[in-house]
């Protein structure tokens, strides 16, 4: 498969994987640590959505599905599929616990992306494309426009019934 | 890069590692599931993280060259013991106030 097309598909799969799992696991509902709340409120102050801001803050403060997706992709590239993803899930879980996070989002993200990488390899998309894809996917959330991204994340949280009750 | 030849013995080994961890976890009276809402629960249960740890530790040993069904079963047993007695000490839940 053409490398550019493979990367575009990987971006979409990585984006959906980590955004849906992180939202489902309640990242927009509440800050896991105080730093996440500071980021969430700062994003809201700049015109963003609080739930989306909390999502962005939680991603920064602990390894959630975004980190799980990236680490599993890198581990699958390094030591193979699915062993890399399984090892990554353990490492992400340890990182989560160290960052005051129960660890559900990170490990789930690592395991689901391992399944996705395994399935995608049948159509010629390998772990390397997923590493690039995840970096680009996280740039859309954290690297372009925080208020705009937070509004989108807030809408997704609202649809999934995970919007924050904080004001 | 693309490895599709997945030996049946490897799949059986992973399954047995999880089953061994579950059985020993039940014997050691580890809860089967965390309390609800699960996404905020810090309780160590059989499904999460014991099974996940069993899979990960088995994968680590397999990649280090220690393969086979006995290895998988031993890893499963040791993971359940580790989850019951050592995990909370090694990676304790935070002592500060929790938001959720």
Coordinates of C-alpha atoms in Angstrom, one line a residue:
Chain A
X1 CA 0.0 0.0 0.0
X2 CA 1.1 3.6 -0.7
X3 CA 2.9 4.9 2.4
X4 CA 1.0 8.2 2.6
X5 CA -2.4 6.5 2.3
X6 CA -1.3 4.0 4.9
X7 CA -0.4 6.8 7.3
X8 CA -3.7 8.6 6.7
X9 CA -5.6 5.4 7.5
X10 CA -3.4 4.9 10.6
X11 CA -4.1 8.5 11.8
X12 CA -7.8 7.9 11.6
X13 CA -7.6 4.6 13.4
X14 CA -5.3 5.9 16.1
X15 CA -7.5 9.0 16.6
X16 CA -10.7 7.0 17.0
X17 CA -9.0 4.5 19.2
X18 CA -7.6 6.9 21.8
X19 CA -10.4 9.5 21.7
X20 CA -13.2 7.0 22.0
X21 CA -11.5 4.9 24.7
X22 CA -10.4 7.9 26.7
X23 CA -13.9 9.4 26.5
X24 CA -15.5 6.1 27.4
X25 CA -13.2 5.8 30.4
X26 CA -14.3 9.2 31.7
X27 CA -11.3 11.5 31.0
X28 CA -13.6 14.4 30.3
X29 CA -15.7 13.8 33.5
X30 CA -13.2 14.7 36.2
X31 CA -9.5 15.6 36.6
X32 CA -7.4 12.7 37.8
X33 CA -4.9 15.0 39.4
X34 CA -4.8 18.7 40.2
X35 CA -2.6 19.5 37.2
X36 CA -5.3 18.2 34.9
X37 CA -7.9 20.6 36.4
X38 CA -5.5 23.5 36.0
X39 CA -5.1 22.7 32.3
X40 CA -8.9 22.2 31.9
X41 CA -9.8 25.5 33.5
X42 CA -7.1 27.3 31.5
X43 CA -8.5 25.9 28.2
X44 CA -12.0 26.9 29.3
X45 CA -10.7 30.4 30.1
X46 CA -9.4 30.7 26.6
X47 CA -12.8 29.9 25.1
X48 CA -12.7 26.1 25.1
X49 CA -14.9 23.5 26.6
X50 CA -14.2 22.4 30.2
X51 CA -14.8 18.6 29.5
X52 CA -12.5 18.8 26.5
X53 CA -9.9 20.7 28.6
X54 CA -10.1 18.1 31.3
X55 CA -9.6 15.4 28.6
X56 CA -6.5 17.3 27.4
X57 CA -5.2 17.8 31.0
X58 CA -5.7 14.2 31.9
X59 CA -3.8 13.1 28.8
X60 CA -0.9 15.4 29.8
X61 CA -0.8 14.2 33.4
X62 CA -0.9 10.4 33.0
X63 CA -0.4 7.8 30.3
X64 CA -3.9 7.2 29.0
X65 CA -5.1 5.6 25.8
X66 CA -3.0 8.0 23.7
X67 CA 0.2 6.9 25.4
X68 CA -1.1 3.3 25.3
X69 CA -1.6 3.6 21.5
X70 CA 1.8 5.1 20.9
X71 CA 3.7 2.8 23.2
X72 CA 2.0 -0.3 21.8
X73 CA 2.7 0.8 18.2
X74 CA 6.3 1.3 19.1
X75 CA 6.6 -2.0 21.0
X76 CA 4.9 -3.9 18.1
X77 CA 7.4 -2.3 15.7
X78 CA 10.3 -3.2 18.0
X79 CA 9.5 -6.8 19.2
X80 CA 6.6 -7.9 17.1
X81 CA 2.8 -8.2 17.2
X82 CA 1.1 -9.0 19.6
X83 CA 3.9 -9.5 22.1
X84 CA 4.8 -5.8 21.9
X85 CA 1.3 -4.7 22.6
X86 CA 1.0 -7.0 25.6
X87 CA 4.3 -5.8 27.1
X88 CA 3.2 -2.2 26.4
X89 CA 0.0 -2.8 28.3
X90 CA 1.9 -3.8 31.4
X91 CA 4.3 -0.9 31.1
X92 CA 1.4 1.6 30.6
X93 CA -0.4 0.1 33.6
X94 CA 2.7 0.7 35.8
X95 CA 3.0 4.2 34.5
X96 CA -0.7 4.9 35.2
X97 CA -0.4 3.7 38.8
X98 CA 2.6 5.9 39.3
X99 CA 0.6 8.9 37.9
X100 CA -2.3 8.4 40.2
X101 CA -4.5 6.9 37.6
X102 CA -6.3 3.5 37.9
X103 CA -5.0 2.5 34.5
X104 CA -8.1 1.3 32.6
X105 CA -7.8 3.7 29.6
X106 CA -4.1 3.2 29.0
X107 CA -4.1 -0.6 29.1
X108 CA -7.4 -0.8 27.1
X109 CA -5.9 1.5 24.4
X110 CA -2.7 -0.5 24.2
X111 CA -4.6 -3.8 23.8
X112 CA -7.1 -2.5 21.3
X113 CA -4.5 -0.9 19.1
X114 CA -2.6 -4.2 19.2
X115 CA -5.6 -5.9 17.7
X116 CA -6.0 -3.1 15.2
X117 CA -2.3 -3.3 14.2
X118 CA -2.6 -7.1 13.7
X119 CA -5.8 -6.7 11.6
X120 CA -4.3 -3.8 9.6
X121 CA -1.2 -5.7 8.8
X122 CA -3.3 -7.8 6.4
X123 CA -3.9 -4.8 4.3
X124 CA -0.3 -3.7 4.3
X125 CA -0.3 -1.2 7.2
X126 CA 2.5 -1.9 9.7
X127 CA 3.3 -0.7 13.2
X128 CA 5.6 2.0 11.8
X129 CA 2.7 3.7 10.1
X130 CA 0.8 3.6 13.4
X131 CA 3.6 5.3 15.2
X132 CA 3.5 8.2 12.7
X133 CA -0.3 8.0 12.8
X134 CA -0.5 8.3 16.6
X135 CA 2.0 11.3 16.7
X136 CA -0.1 13.1 14.1
X137 CA -3.4 12.2 15.9
X138 CA -2.1 13.6 19.2
X139 CA -1.0 16.8 17.4
X140 CA -4.6 17.4 16.3
X141 CA -5.6 17.3 20.0
X142 CA -2.7 18.9 21.7
X143 CA -0.7 20.8 19.1
X144 CA -2.9 23.0 16.9
X145 CA -5.6 24.8 18.8
X146 CA -6.6 23.8 22.4
X147 CA -9.9 25.6 22.6
X148 CA -11.1 24.3 19.2
X149 CA -10.0 20.7 20.0
X150 CA -11.6 20.9 23.4
X151 CA -14.9 21.9 21.9
X152 CA -14.8 18.8 19.6
X153 CA -13.8 16.6 22.6
X154 CA -16.6 18.1 24.6
X155 CA -19.2 17.3 22.0
X156 CA -17.9 13.7 21.8
X157 CA -18.1 13.4 25.6
X158 CA -21.6 14.8 25.5
X159 CA -22.7 12.2 22.9
X160 CA -21.1 9.4 25.0
X161 CA -22.7 10.6 28.2
X162 CA -19.3 11.5 29.7
X163 CA -19.5 15.3 29.9
X164 CA -18.2 16.8 33.2
X165 CA -20.6 17.9 35.9
X166 CA -18.1 20.4 37.1
X167 CA -18.6 24.1 36.4
Chain B
X1 CA 7.2 -6.9 9.8
X2 CA 4.0 -8.7 9.1
X3 CA 3.8 -11.9 11.1
X4 CA 0.7 -13.9 10.4
X5 CA 1.9 -17.3 11.2
X6 CA 0.7 -17.6 14.7
X7 CA 1.5 -21.0 16.1
X8 CA -1.4 -22.6 17.9
X9 CA 0.9 -23.4 20.8
X10 CA 1.5 -19.7 21.4
X11 CA -2.2 -18.9 21.5
X12 CA -2.9 -21.8 23.9
X13 CA 0.0 -20.7 26.1
X14 CA -1.5 -17.2 26.4
X15 CA -4.9 -18.6 27.2
X16 CA -3.5 -20.9 29.8
X17 CA -1.5 -18.1 31.4
X18 CA -4.7 -16.1 31.9
X19 CA -6.7 -19.2 33.1
X20 CA -3.9 -20.1 35.6
X21 CA -3.9 -16.5 36.9
X22 CA -7.7 -16.6 37.2
X23 CA -7.8 -19.9 39.0
X24 CA -5.1 -18.9 41.5
X25 CA -6.7 -15.5 41.8
X26 CA -10.0 -17.1 42.8
X27 CA -8.2 -19.3 45.3
X28 CA -6.5 -16.3 46.8
X29 CA -9.9 -14.5 46.9
X30 CA -9.0 -11.7 44.6
X31 CA -12.3 -10.0 43.5
X32 CA -13.4 -11.0 40.0
X33 CA -14.4 -7.5 38.9
X34 CA -13.7 -4.0 40.4
X35 CA -16.6 -2.3 42.0
X36 CA -18.7 0.1 39.9
X37 CA -18.1 2.6 38.4
X38 CA -15.2 0.4 37.3
X39 CA -13.3 3.2 35.5
X40 CA -12.7 4.9 38.8
X41 CA -12.0 1.8 40.9
X42 CA -8.6 1.2 42.3
X43 CA -9.5 -2.4 43.4
X44 CA -7.1 -5.0 42.0
X45 CA -9.3 -7.7 40.5
X46 CA -8.9 -10.9 38.4
X47 CA -10.0 -9.4 35.2
X48 CA -8.1 -6.1 35.6
X49 CA -5.2 -6.0 36.1
X50 CA -4.3 -9.6 36.9
X51 CA -5.2 -11.1 33.5
X52 CA -3.5 -8.2 31.7
X53 CA -0.3 -8.6 33.7
X54 CA -0.3 -12.3 33.1
X55 CA -0.5 -11.7 29.3
X56 CA 2.2 -9.1 29.5
X57 CA 4.6 -11.1 31.7
X58 CA 4.1 -14.2 29.5
X59 CA 4.9 -12.1 26.4
X60 CA 8.1 -10.8 28.0
X61 CA 9.3 -14.3 28.8
X62 CA 8.4 -15.6 25.4
X63 CA 10.4 -12.8 23.8
X64 CA 13.3 -13.6 26.1
X65 CA 13.3 -17.1 24.8
X66 CA 11.5 -19.0 27.6
X67 CA 8.6 -20.5 25.7
X68 CA 6.1 -23.3 26.3
X69 CA 2.9 -24.2 28.1
X70 CA 4.6 -24.9 31.6
X71 CA 6.2 -21.4 31.5
X72 CA 2.9 -19.8 30.7
X73 CA 1.1 -21.6 33.6
X74 CA 3.9 -20.7 36.1
X75 CA 3.8 -17.1 34.9
X76 CA 0.0 -17.1 35.4
X77 CA 0.3 -18.5 39.0
X78 CA 3.1 -16.1 39.9
X79 CA 1.2 -13.1 38.5
X80 CA -1.9 -13.9 40.6
X81 CA 0.4 -14.1 43.8
X82 CA 2.1 -10.9 42.7
X83 CA -1.2 -9.1 42.2
X84 CA -2.6 -10.3 45.6
X85 CA 0.4 -9.6 47.8
X86 CA 2.9 -7.3 46.1
X87 CA 1.2 -5.0 43.5
X88 CA -0.4 -2.6 46.0
X89 CA 3.0 -2.2 47.8
X90 CA 4.9 -1.7 44.6
X91 CA 2.4 0.6 42.9
X92 CA 0.2 2.0 45.7
X93 CA -3.0 3.9 45.2
X94 CA -2.4 7.7 45.8
X95 CA -2.9 8.9 49.3
X96 CA -3.9 12.4 48.3
X97 CA -7.6 13.4 47.9
X98 CA -9.3 11.8 44.9
X99 CA -11.6 13.7 42.6
X100 CA -13.8 10.8 41.5

